[in-house]
């Protein structure tokens, strides 16, 4: 309505949404309108706006063509909605606090949605969450989502064996150390550290961060105090952290050490973070190419997130060009046996630290190669905020399919239980023959076999439940999720575009 070129509007949005949230709050919206007014007056958008060098108090409201007509139409349509006995409209706009209330069953039209993320929140509350609660999806697969899960910044997780340069990699990108960072040749990082933006430099303990409503880590409470004592959040003001959050993980140990020394489910935690992350970097160095049994289990726990995985061969300047060629071949061979994908995984080669490249070992060709690889990896990282909106939709759709699959399985197990006698025996028989029961569900509902959960894990969780208390399959709930996937989400994408496109 401002009649400004799309390029100017993109710049207005990017300046107003400085935190890259994908939507504008009230203050940001006012700032955006002031920018539109200034651009209409012939001003160019520059850093002066952000530095406060412009007097915004005397800026007039922007000129919007057709706004008055739109407001009149809205008023007329609100008068036409069914008036009650006193003459006032019974169709009242729900306050923002009630948007996310699970009790609200009213359908909210897309006209009251402000962005793609806002639309996903509402669809989750109205259509997906009831299905998850009914069939205990949060106990089996993933905790229920909160507002902070939708609003969280994109995350990048670093995985690898000890001393492959995970902490140094983050330090290299930030060009400074972060609170609680320890670097050494021995296994130094003994905890999961989330490095995120904050007003000042500080470390927040895991138990505190897991109960904060504005943080997307409440789901980690399911791993218990043993894990939360080994989890912390490192906050610091940094321009890169305003767009991306990093997750530094403990080095994966070899042999039985991993299982005996850690009092929590390490692979379970990495799997939880993998679902939340936008990118997973697997770090190797030329002297630690072997994939230990525990690292293999960790990589298997990333199943379903293959599109997020990137491999980094770090510290590559410690070997000469001929050795590097052999090391690269050995790494690809090792990964081929673990990842089990027909496609070749993307491997970045370089030395991601603050020291200059060791040209004595690599030669001038090696230096040029490392610089190009580093540029490619940084370009991949820079694309994350742009792709975050698409990734959220992708994860949401994946979750909806998983919840539907879970409902079919639980409904089937309930249906197979006898109504009167021999319930305990029937339940044990179903648990023992779980793979066959999955086959029955697949044939009955024509489902893809690759979408079914891991049989062993599902069996393990089922042992603690009484099948008789499960809910029967409710076709209306399944239909609501199907409608959401088939109509609501496409309509949402049609109405709103990614603001960074």
GROMACS .gro file of C-alpha atoms in nm:
model
  501
    1UNK     CA    1   0.000   0.000   0.000
    2UNK     CA    2   0.302   0.231   0.039
    3UNK     CA    3   0.378   0.195  -0.336
    4UNK     CA    4   0.748   0.150  -0.259
    5UNK     CA    5   0.962  -0.085  -0.475
    6UNK     CA    6   1.002  -0.439  -0.336
    7UNK     CA    7   1.379  -0.382  -0.292
    8UNK     CA    8   1.312  -0.086  -0.057
    9UNK     CA    9   1.051  -0.284   0.136
   10UNK     CA   10   1.299  -0.573   0.179
   11UNK     CA   11   1.552  -0.325   0.320
   12UNK     CA   12   1.290  -0.174   0.554
   13UNK     CA   13   1.203  -0.520   0.684
   14UNK     CA   14   1.568  -0.625   0.730
   15UNK     CA   15   1.644  -0.302   0.922
   16UNK     CA   16   1.334  -0.322   1.145
   17UNK     CA   17   1.368  -0.697   1.213
   18UNK     CA   18   1.730  -0.661   1.328
   19UNK     CA   19   1.706  -0.975   1.546
   20UNK     CA   20   1.600  -1.185   1.243
   21UNK     CA   21   1.288  -1.324   1.415
   22UNK     CA   22   1.079  -1.337   1.098
   23UNK     CA   23   0.806  -1.113   1.248
   24UNK     CA   24   0.778  -0.761   1.390
   25UNK     CA   25   0.682  -0.677   1.748
   26UNK     CA   26   0.498  -0.351   1.825
   27UNK     CA   27   0.815  -0.136   1.857
   28UNK     CA   28   0.967  -0.291   1.543
   29UNK     CA   29   0.642  -0.230   1.352
   30UNK     CA   30   0.638   0.139   1.453
   31UNK     CA   31   1.005   0.165   1.347
   32UNK     CA   32   0.920   0.001   1.010
   33UNK     CA   33   0.638   0.252   0.949
   34UNK     CA   34   0.876   0.540   1.029
   35UNK     CA   35   1.128   0.399   0.782
   36UNK     CA   36   0.858   0.369   0.513
   37UNK     CA   37   0.764   0.735   0.573
   38UNK     CA   38   1.128   0.845   0.542
   39UNK     CA   39   1.180   0.644   0.220
   40UNK     CA   40   0.860   0.796   0.077
   41UNK     CA   41   1.015   1.136   0.156
   42UNK     CA   42   1.321   1.051  -0.055
   43UNK     CA   43   1.561   0.935   0.218
   44UNK     CA   44   1.784   0.628   0.170
   45UNK     CA   45   1.807   0.358   0.438
   46UNK     CA   46   2.150   0.360   0.601
   47UNK     CA   47   2.316   0.272   0.934
   48UNK     CA   48   2.228   0.624   1.061
   49UNK     CA   49   1.879   0.493   1.135
   50UNK     CA   50   2.013   0.221   1.367
   51UNK     CA   51   2.265   0.451   1.537
   52UNK     CA   52   1.990   0.692   1.641
   53UNK     CA   53   2.122   0.982   1.429
   54UNK     CA   54   1.776   1.047   1.284
   55UNK     CA   55   1.505   1.243   1.469
   56UNK     CA   56   1.205   1.005   1.456
   57UNK     CA   57   0.977   1.217   1.678
   58UNK     CA   58   0.883   1.453   1.395
   59UNK     CA   59   0.832   1.181   1.131
   60UNK     CA   60   0.481   1.189   0.984
   61UNK     CA   61   0.281   0.866   0.935
   62UNK     CA   62   0.343   0.698   0.595
   63UNK     CA   63   0.097   0.738   0.308
   64UNK     CA   64  -0.090   0.410   0.250
   65UNK     CA   65  -0.316   0.395  -0.057
   66UNK     CA   66  -0.641   0.208  -0.004
   67UNK     CA   67  -0.604   0.177   0.375
   68UNK     CA   68  -0.917   0.382   0.454
   69UNK     CA   69  -1.125   0.165   0.216
   70UNK     CA   70  -0.995  -0.152   0.384
   71UNK     CA   71  -1.080  -0.019   0.732
   72UNK     CA   72  -1.434   0.072   0.618
   73UNK     CA   73  -1.485  -0.281   0.477
   74UNK     CA   74  -1.365  -0.433   0.806
   75UNK     CA   75  -1.608  -0.216   1.006
   76UNK     CA   76  -1.899  -0.308   0.779
   77UNK     CA   77  -1.822  -0.682   0.796
   78UNK     CA   78  -1.798  -0.665   1.179
   79UNK     CA   79  -2.145  -0.502   1.194
   80UNK     CA   80  -2.289  -0.781   0.975
   81UNK     CA   81  -2.171  -1.059   1.211
   82UNK     CA   82  -2.458  -1.205   1.416
   83UNK     CA   83  -2.553  -0.942   1.681
   84UNK     CA   84  -2.682  -1.066   2.018
   85UNK     CA   85  -2.994  -0.943   2.203
   86UNK     CA   86  -2.823  -0.618   2.315
   87UNK     CA   87  -2.717  -0.537   1.959
   88UNK     CA   88  -2.345  -0.595   2.015
   89UNK     CA   89  -2.151  -0.843   1.806
   90UNK     CA   90  -2.107  -1.190   1.959
   91UNK     CA   91  -1.796  -1.249   1.740
   92UNK     CA   92  -1.523  -1.088   1.951
   93UNK     CA   93  -1.155  -1.090   1.867
   94UNK     CA   94  -0.968  -1.321   2.100
   95UNK     CA   95  -0.698  -1.144   2.306
   96UNK     CA   96  -0.337  -1.244   2.239
   97UNK     CA   97  -0.316  -1.431   2.569
   98UNK     CA   98  -0.590  -1.670   2.453
   99UNK     CA   99  -0.433  -1.742   2.113
  100UNK     CA  100  -0.211  -2.009   2.261
  101UNK     CA  101  -0.463  -2.152   2.510
  102UNK     CA  102  -0.522  -2.522   2.439
  103UNK     CA  103  -0.885  -2.482   2.554
  104UNK     CA  104  -0.966  -2.255   2.261
  105UNK     CA  105  -1.133  -2.462   1.991
  106UNK     CA  106  -1.249  -2.167   1.777
  107UNK     CA  107  -1.100  -2.144   1.434
  108UNK     CA  108  -0.900  -1.827   1.380
  109UNK     CA  109  -0.889  -1.700   1.023
  110UNK     CA  110  -0.561  -1.623   0.850
  111UNK     CA  111  -0.653  -1.252   0.857
  112UNK     CA  112  -0.554  -1.240   1.225
  113UNK     CA  113  -0.222  -1.422   1.173
  114UNK     CA  114   0.086  -1.198   1.150
  115UNK     CA  115   0.353  -1.432   1.005
  116UNK     CA  116   0.428  -1.792   0.903
  117UNK     CA  117   0.564  -1.869   1.253
  118UNK     CA  118   0.254  -1.720   1.416
  119UNK     CA  119   0.034  -1.933   1.187
  120UNK     CA  120   0.228  -2.250   1.277
  121UNK     CA  121   0.183  -2.176   1.649
  122UNK     CA  122  -0.192  -2.154   1.610
  123UNK     CA  123  -0.219  -2.462   1.390
  124UNK     CA  124  -0.018  -2.654   1.649
  125UNK     CA  125  -0.249  -2.550   1.935
  126UNK     CA  126  -0.571  -2.608   1.740
  127UNK     CA  127  -0.500  -2.925   1.545
  128UNK     CA  128  -0.175  -3.105   1.629
  129UNK     CA  129  -0.143  -3.066   2.007
  130UNK     CA  130  -0.480  -3.235   2.085
  131UNK     CA  131  -0.364  -3.543   1.888
  132UNK     CA  132  -0.025  -3.547   2.068
  133UNK     CA  133  -0.186  -3.517   2.414
  134UNK     CA  134  -0.450  -3.786   2.344
  135UNK     CA  135  -0.195  -4.049   2.230
  136UNK     CA  136   0.090  -3.946   2.468
  137UNK     CA  137   0.324  -3.848   2.186
  138UNK     CA  138   0.532  -3.649   2.437
  139UNK     CA  139   0.611  -3.964   2.640
  140UNK     CA  140   0.722  -4.169   2.339
  141UNK     CA  141   0.878  -3.933   2.086
  142UNK     CA  142   0.919  -3.565   2.170
  143UNK     CA  143   0.798  -3.323   2.445
  144UNK     CA  144   0.509  -3.091   2.362
  145UNK     CA  145   0.612  -2.767   2.190
  146UNK     CA  146   0.594  -2.425   2.356
  147UNK     CA  147   0.594  -2.071   2.212
  148UNK     CA  148   0.969  -2.044   2.274
  149UNK     CA  149   1.029  -2.349   2.048
  150UNK     CA  150   0.875  -2.159   1.757
  151UNK     CA  151   1.047  -1.825   1.834
  152UNK     CA  152   1.396  -1.966   1.903
  153UNK     CA  153   1.690  -1.858   1.687
  154UNK     CA  154   1.838  -2.115   1.443
  155UNK     CA  155   2.081  -2.356   1.614
  156UNK     CA  156   2.404  -2.521   1.496
  157UNK     CA  157   2.528  -2.829   1.686
  158UNK     CA  158   2.889  -2.948   1.680
  159UNK     CA  159   2.956  -3.320   1.734
  160UNK     CA  160   3.281  -3.512   1.731
  161UNK     CA  161   3.534  -3.708   1.932
  162UNK     CA  162   3.738  -3.523   2.192
  163UNK     CA  163   4.004  -3.272   2.078
  164UNK     CA  164   3.874  -3.239   1.720
  165UNK     CA  165   3.842  -2.861   1.765
  166UNK     CA  166   3.469  -2.809   1.840
  167UNK     CA  167   3.516  -2.532   2.100
  168UNK     CA  168   3.799  -2.374   1.895
  169UNK     CA  169   3.567  -2.375   1.589
  170UNK     CA  170   3.304  -2.168   1.776
  171UNK     CA  171   3.574  -1.940   1.916
  172UNK     CA  172   3.711  -1.894   1.561
  173UNK     CA  173   3.368  -1.792   1.424
  174UNK     CA  174   3.301  -1.553   1.714
  175UNK     CA  175   3.663  -1.422   1.700
  176UNK     CA  176   3.659  -1.427   2.082
  177UNK     CA  177   3.623  -1.678   2.365
  178UNK     CA  178   3.287  -1.733   2.534
  179UNK     CA  179   3.216  -1.776   2.909
  180UNK     CA  180   3.298  -2.130   3.027
  181UNK     CA  181   3.505  -2.228   2.720
  182UNK     CA  182   3.790  -2.473   2.792
  183UNK     CA  183   4.034  -2.585   2.523
  184UNK     CA  184   4.300  -2.857   2.552
  185UNK     CA  185   4.431  -3.180   2.396
  186UNK     CA  186   4.253  -3.391   2.662
  187UNK     CA  187   3.868  -3.424   2.685
  188UNK     CA  188   3.803  -3.073   2.826
  189UNK     CA  189   3.438  -2.993   2.746
  190UNK     CA  190   3.252  -3.221   2.988
  191UNK     CA  191   2.909  -3.065   2.936
  192UNK     CA  192   2.662  -2.949   2.672
  193UNK     CA  193   2.710  -2.572   2.634
  194UNK     CA  194   2.459  -2.357   2.446
  195UNK     CA  195   2.630  -2.036   2.327
  196UNK     CA  196   2.366  -1.770   2.267
  197UNK     CA  197   2.311  -1.394   2.260
  198UNK     CA  198   2.272  -1.205   2.587
  199UNK     CA  199   2.303  -0.856   2.732
  200UNK     CA  200   2.622  -0.940   2.925
  201UNK     CA  201   2.876  -1.223   2.953
  202UNK     CA  202   2.763  -1.495   3.194
  203UNK     CA  203   2.711  -1.869   3.237
  204UNK     CA  204   2.365  -1.990   3.340
  205UNK     CA  205   2.333  -2.341   3.500
  206UNK     CA  206   2.122  -2.603   3.321
  207UNK     CA  207   1.855  -2.636   3.590
  208UNK     CA  208   1.787  -2.262   3.567
  209UNK     CA  209   1.779  -2.242   3.188
  210UNK     CA  210   1.547  -2.546   3.155
  211UNK     CA  211   1.268  -2.377   3.354
  212UNK     CA  212   1.283  -2.038   3.178
  213UNK     CA  213   0.969  -1.992   2.969
  214UNK     CA  214   1.142  -1.779   2.704
  215UNK     CA  215   1.408  -2.046   2.637
  216UNK     CA  216   1.344  -2.350   2.409
  217UNK     CA  217   1.508  -2.599   2.650
  218UNK     CA  218   1.220  -2.705   2.876
  219UNK     CA  219   1.207  -3.046   2.700
  220UNK     CA  220   1.552  -3.132   2.842
  221UNK     CA  221   1.401  -3.180   3.191
  222UNK     CA  222   1.299  -3.531   3.077
  223UNK     CA  223   1.669  -3.632   3.090
  224UNK     CA  224   1.682  -3.565   3.466
  225UNK     CA  225   1.910  -3.382   3.706
  226UNK     CA  226   2.213  -3.594   3.607
  227UNK     CA  227   2.201  -3.432   3.262
  228UNK     CA  228   2.098  -3.081   3.372
  229UNK     CA  229   2.403  -3.064   3.600
  230UNK     CA  230   2.614  -3.121   3.286
  231UNK     CA  231   2.428  -2.858   3.081
  232UNK     CA  232   2.484  -2.484   3.079
  233UNK     CA  233   2.403  -2.175   2.875
  234UNK     CA  234   2.679  -1.930   2.790
  235UNK     CA  235   2.547  -1.583   2.706
  236UNK     CA  236   2.738  -1.293   2.555
  237UNK     CA  237   2.663  -0.989   2.334
  238UNK     CA  238   2.778  -1.067   1.979
  239UNK     CA  239   2.636  -0.975   1.634
  240UNK     CA  240   2.663  -1.336   1.503
  241UNK     CA  241   2.480  -1.476   1.807
  242UNK     CA  242   2.184  -1.247   1.734
  243UNK     CA  243   2.117  -1.470   1.432
  244UNK     CA  244   2.254  -1.814   1.531
  245UNK     CA  245   2.288  -2.017   1.853
  246UNK     CA  246   2.572  -2.271   1.883
  247UNK     CA  247   2.557  -2.600   2.077
  248UNK     CA  248   2.898  -2.725   2.194
  249UNK     CA  249   2.892  -3.092   2.298
  250UNK     CA  250   3.127  -3.311   2.506
  251UNK     CA  251   3.377  -3.512   2.301
  252UNK     CA  252   3.253  -3.861   2.219
  253UNK     CA  253   3.472  -4.112   2.404
  254UNK     CA  254   3.570  -4.457   2.279
  255UNK     CA  255   3.485  -4.801   2.416
  256UNK     CA  256   3.277  -4.848   2.731
  257UNK     CA  257   3.397  -4.522   2.892
  258UNK     CA  258   3.107  -4.330   2.741
  259UNK     CA  259   2.836  -4.543   2.896
  260UNK     CA  260   2.999  -4.601   3.236
  261UNK     CA  261   3.111  -4.242   3.296
  262UNK     CA  262   2.804  -4.052   3.181
  263UNK     CA  263   2.505  -4.079   3.414
  264UNK     CA  264   2.260  -3.966   3.144
  265UNK     CA  265   2.144  -4.080   2.799
  266UNK     CA  266   2.406  -3.912   2.577
  267UNK     CA  267   2.261  -4.034   2.246
  268UNK     CA  268   1.910  -3.937   2.360
  269UNK     CA  269   2.025  -3.580   2.431
  270UNK     CA  270   2.204  -3.549   2.093
  271UNK     CA  271   1.890  -3.681   1.923
  272UNK     CA  272   1.678  -3.416   2.104
  273UNK     CA  273   1.914  -3.138   1.997
  274UNK     CA  274   1.931  -3.277   1.640
  275UNK     CA  275   1.554  -3.230   1.605
  276UNK     CA  276   1.583  -2.866   1.718
  277UNK     CA  277   1.898  -2.776   1.521
  278UNK     CA  278   1.915  -2.630   1.171
  279UNK     CA  279   2.266  -2.763   1.101
  280UNK     CA  280   2.475  -3.046   1.252
  281UNK     CA  281   2.852  -3.034   1.204
  282UNK     CA  282   3.043  -3.362   1.254
  283UNK     CA  283   3.406  -3.274   1.324
  284UNK     CA  284   3.701  -3.506   1.253
  285UNK     CA  285   4.074  -3.446   1.254
  286UNK     CA  286   4.338  -3.634   1.048
  287UNK     CA  287   4.455  -3.829   1.355
  288UNK     CA  288   4.108  -3.935   1.476
  289UNK     CA  289   3.935  -4.086   1.175
  290UNK     CA  290   3.810  -4.400   1.348
  291UNK     CA  291   3.437  -4.398   1.423
  292UNK     CA  292   3.406  -4.559   1.769
  293UNK     CA  293   3.100  -4.768   1.867
  294UNK     CA  294   2.964  -4.481   2.074
  295UNK     CA  295   3.016  -4.227   1.795
  296UNK     CA  296   2.840  -4.472   1.563
  297UNK     CA  297   2.542  -4.480   1.803
  298UNK     CA  298   2.542  -4.099   1.814
  299UNK     CA  299   2.539  -4.080   1.431
  300UNK     CA  300   2.258  -4.339   1.418
  301UNK     CA  301   2.059  -4.120   1.661
  302UNK     CA  302   2.064  -3.846   1.393
  303UNK     CA  303   1.846  -4.066   1.168
  304UNK     CA  304   1.584  -3.855   0.993
  305UNK     CA  305   1.804  -3.543   1.001
  306UNK     CA  306   2.047  -3.641   0.724
  307UNK     CA  307   1.978  -3.318   0.533
  308UNK     CA  308   2.121  -3.117   0.822
  309UNK     CA  309   2.452  -3.306   0.852
  310UNK     CA  310   2.777  -3.152   0.726
  311UNK     CA  311   3.120  -3.307   0.790
  312UNK     CA  312   3.424  -3.093   0.874
  313UNK     CA  313   3.775  -3.238   0.842
  314UNK     CA  314   3.945  -3.000   1.083
  315UNK     CA  315   4.319  -2.943   1.153
  316UNK     CA  316   4.392  -3.049   0.793
  317UNK     CA  317   4.712  -2.841   0.784
  318UNK     CA  318   4.878  -3.091   1.021
  319UNK     CA  319   4.944  -3.326   0.727
  320UNK     CA  320   5.095  -3.269   0.383
  321UNK     CA  321   4.897  -3.282   0.055
  322UNK     CA  322   4.966  -3.649  -0.018
  323UNK     CA  323   4.865  -3.759   0.333
  324UNK     CA  324   4.557  -3.535   0.320
  325UNK     CA  325   4.441  -3.712   0.002
  326UNK     CA  326   4.468  -4.049   0.181
  327UNK     CA  327   4.305  -3.913   0.498
  328UNK     CA  328   4.010  -3.778   0.295
  329UNK     CA  329   3.965  -4.118   0.125
  330UNK     CA  330   3.979  -4.301   0.459
  331UNK     CA  331   3.724  -4.060   0.611
  332UNK     CA  332   3.479  -4.108   0.323
  333UNK     CA  333   3.517  -4.486   0.354
  334UNK     CA  334   3.447  -4.473   0.731
  335UNK     CA  335   3.145  -4.247   0.685
  336UNK     CA  336   3.007  -4.464   0.405
  337UNK     CA  337   2.984  -4.758   0.645
  338UNK     CA  338   2.809  -4.552   0.915
  339UNK     CA  339   2.575  -4.311   0.734
  340UNK     CA  340   2.425  -4.573   0.497
  341UNK     CA  341   2.314  -4.321   0.234
  342UNK     CA  342   2.359  -4.357  -0.142
  343UNK     CA  343   2.451  -3.986  -0.167
  344UNK     CA  344   2.797  -3.853  -0.081
  345UNK     CA  345   2.797  -3.637   0.232
  346UNK     CA  346   2.941  -3.283   0.202
  347UNK     CA  347   3.287  -3.263   0.361
  348UNK     CA  348   3.457  -2.928   0.433
  349UNK     CA  349   3.836  -2.945   0.462
  350UNK     CA  350   4.025  -2.679   0.654
  351UNK     CA  351   4.192  -2.561   0.970
  352UNK     CA  352   3.928  -2.370   1.163
  353UNK     CA  353   4.132  -2.183   1.423
  354UNK     CA  354   4.291  -1.841   1.465
  355UNK     CA  355   4.642  -1.955   1.366
  356UNK     CA  356   4.771  -1.900   1.009
  357UNK     CA  357   4.766  -2.207   0.782
  358UNK     CA  358   5.082  -2.420   0.812
  359UNK     CA  359   5.214  -2.366   0.458
  360UNK     CA  360   5.526  -2.575   0.530
  361UNK     CA  361   5.303  -2.886   0.532
  362UNK     CA  362   5.027  -2.792   0.287
  363UNK     CA  363   5.206  -2.572   0.035
  364UNK     CA  364   5.041  -2.276  -0.149
  365UNK     CA  365   4.779  -2.502  -0.315
  366UNK     CA  366   4.665  -2.629   0.026
  367UNK     CA  367   4.628  -2.276   0.161
  368UNK     CA  368   4.411  -2.173  -0.134
  369UNK     CA  369   4.198  -2.489  -0.095
  370UNK     CA  370   4.144  -2.424   0.279
  371UNK     CA  371   4.040  -2.064   0.215
  372UNK     CA  372   3.784  -2.169  -0.049
  373UNK     CA  373   3.646  -2.446   0.178
  374UNK     CA  374   3.619  -2.202   0.467
  375UNK     CA  375   3.428  -1.957   0.247
  376UNK     CA  376   3.186  -2.235   0.145
  377UNK     CA  377   3.123  -2.334   0.506
  378UNK     CA  378   3.071  -1.971   0.614
  379UNK     CA  379   2.828  -1.925   0.322
  380UNK     CA  380   2.639  -2.234   0.448
  381UNK     CA  381   2.622  -2.081   0.797
  382UNK     CA  382   2.512  -1.740   0.664
  383UNK     CA  383   2.223  -1.905   0.479
  384UNK     CA  384   2.084  -2.050   0.802
  385UNK     CA  385   1.875  -1.746   0.914
  386UNK     CA  386   1.729  -1.719   0.560
  387UNK     CA  387   1.638  -2.088   0.558
  388UNK     CA  388   1.516  -2.092   0.921
  389UNK     CA  389   1.155  -2.023   0.823
  390UNK     CA  390   1.152  -2.307   0.566
  391UNK     CA  391   1.323  -2.536   0.819
  392UNK     CA  392   1.054  -2.463   1.080
  393UNK     CA  393   0.782  -2.561   0.834
  394UNK     CA  394   0.980  -2.874   0.739
  395UNK     CA  395   1.023  -2.979   1.105
  396UNK     CA  396   0.658  -2.901   1.179
  397UNK     CA  397   0.534  -3.118   0.891
  398UNK     CA  398   0.774  -3.398   0.996
  399UNK     CA  399   0.640  -3.379   1.352
  400UNK     CA  400   0.278  -3.387   1.229
  401UNK     CA  401   0.348  -3.703   1.025
  402UNK     CA  402   0.525  -3.866   1.321
  403UNK     CA  403   0.231  -3.779   1.553
  404UNK     CA  404  -0.016  -3.930   1.303
  405UNK     CA  405   0.194  -4.246   1.277
  406UNK     CA  406   0.213  -4.268   1.657
  407UNK     CA  407  -0.166  -4.231   1.687
  408UNK     CA  408  -0.221  -4.516   1.436
  409UNK     CA  409   0.014  -4.745   1.633
  410UNK     CA  410  -0.136  -4.666   1.977
  411UNK     CA  411  -0.493  -4.695   1.840
  412UNK     CA  412  -0.405  -5.034   1.687
  413UNK     CA  413  -0.257  -5.166   2.014
  414UNK     CA  414  -0.570  -5.057   2.200
  415UNK     CA  415  -0.794  -5.228   1.941
  416UNK     CA  416  -0.599  -5.558   1.974
  417UNK     CA  417  -0.656  -5.574   2.352
  418UNK     CA  418  -0.934  -5.811   2.472
  419UNK     CA  419  -1.233  -5.651   2.643
  420UNK     CA  420  -1.250  -5.883   2.945
  421UNK     CA  421  -1.002  -6.165   3.021
  422UNK     CA  422  -0.630  -6.222   2.960
  423UNK     CA  423  -0.526  -5.859   2.923
  424UNK     CA  424  -0.176  -5.902   3.068
  425UNK     CA  425  -0.096  -6.194   2.833
  426UNK     CA  426  -0.235  -6.009   2.530
  427UNK     CA  427  -0.027  -5.701   2.613
  428UNK     CA  428   0.292  -5.906   2.646
  429UNK     CA  429   0.220  -6.084   2.319
  430UNK     CA  430   0.175  -5.749   2.141
  431UNK     CA  431   0.504  -5.616   2.286
  432UNK     CA  432   0.694  -5.932   2.185
  433UNK     CA  433   0.555  -5.922   1.829
  434UNK     CA  434   0.578  -5.545   1.787
  435UNK     CA  435   0.746  -5.563   1.444
  436UNK     CA  436   0.453  -5.774   1.313
  437UNK     CA  437   0.202  -5.527   1.463
  438UNK     CA  438   0.383  -5.242   1.283
  439UNK     CA  439   0.340  -5.442   0.960
  440UNK     CA  440  -0.037  -5.473   1.024
  441UNK     CA  441  -0.069  -5.097   1.085
  442UNK     CA  442   0.127  -5.026   0.768
  443UNK     CA  443  -0.095  -5.250   0.553
  444UNK     CA  444  -0.422  -5.130   0.711
  445UNK     CA  445  -0.354  -4.757   0.666
  446UNK     CA  446  -0.119  -4.775   0.361
  447UNK     CA  447   0.170  -4.604   0.541
  448UNK     CA  448   0.533  -4.581   0.423
  449UNK     CA  449   0.754  -4.829   0.618
  450UNK     CA  450   1.036  -4.575   0.654
  451UNK     CA  451   0.818  -4.348   0.874
  452UNK     CA  452   0.778  -4.606   1.153
  453UNK     CA  453   0.974  -4.551   1.478
  454UNK     CA  454   1.259  -4.773   1.598
  455UNK     CA  455   1.102  -5.103   1.715
  456UNK     CA  456   1.343  -5.159   2.007
  457UNK     CA  457   1.306  -4.806   2.146
  458UNK     CA  458   0.926  -4.816   2.111
  459UNK     CA  459   0.914  -5.157   2.285
  460UNK     CA  460   1.127  -5.022   2.570
  461UNK     CA  461   0.888  -4.731   2.634
  462UNK     CA  462   0.576  -4.950   2.595
  463UNK     CA  463   0.685  -5.174   2.885
  464UNK     CA  464   0.591  -4.900   3.132
  465UNK     CA  465   0.232  -4.859   3.006
  466UNK     CA  466  -0.104  -5.027   3.045
  467UNK     CA  467  -0.248  -5.068   2.692
  468UNK     CA  468  -0.601  -5.078   2.831
  469UNK     CA  469  -0.573  -4.709   2.921
  470UNK     CA  470  -0.476  -4.607   2.569
  471UNK     CA  471  -0.730  -4.414   2.359
  472UNK     CA  472  -0.905  -4.567   2.059
  473UNK     CA  473  -0.819  -4.424   1.718
  474UNK     CA  474  -1.023  -4.106   1.661
  475UNK     CA  475  -1.062  -4.048   1.284
  476UNK     CA  476  -1.175  -3.685   1.339
  477UNK     CA  477  -0.841  -3.596   1.501
  478UNK     CA  478  -0.647  -3.764   1.219
  479UNK     CA  479  -0.863  -3.580   0.966
  480UNK     CA  480  -0.790  -3.246   1.137
  481UNK     CA  481  -0.413  -3.308   1.099
  482UNK     CA  482  -0.463  -3.418   0.735
  483UNK     CA  483  -0.658  -3.097   0.666
  484UNK     CA  484  -0.381  -2.897   0.830
  485UNK     CA  485  -0.117  -3.060   0.606
  486UNK     CA  486  -0.330  -3.052   0.293
  487UNK     CA  487  -0.497  -2.710   0.317
  488UNK     CA  488  -0.395  -2.489   0.612
  489UNK     CA  489  -0.016  -2.496   0.571
  490UNK     CA  490  -0.026  -2.443   0.189
  491UNK     CA  491  -0.271  -2.155   0.248
  492UNK     CA  492  -0.035  -2.008   0.510
  493UNK     CA  493   0.259  -2.025   0.267
  494UNK     CA  494   0.045  -1.868  -0.004
  495UNK     CA  495  -0.055  -1.580   0.224
  496UNK     CA  496   0.288  -1.507   0.374
  497UNK     CA  497   0.627  -1.514   0.207
  498UNK     CA  498   0.963  -1.565   0.372
  499UNK     CA  499   1.059  -1.203   0.461
  500UNK     CA  500   1.422  -1.268   0.358
  501UNK     CA  501   1.343  -1.384   0.003
   0.00000   0.00000   0.00000
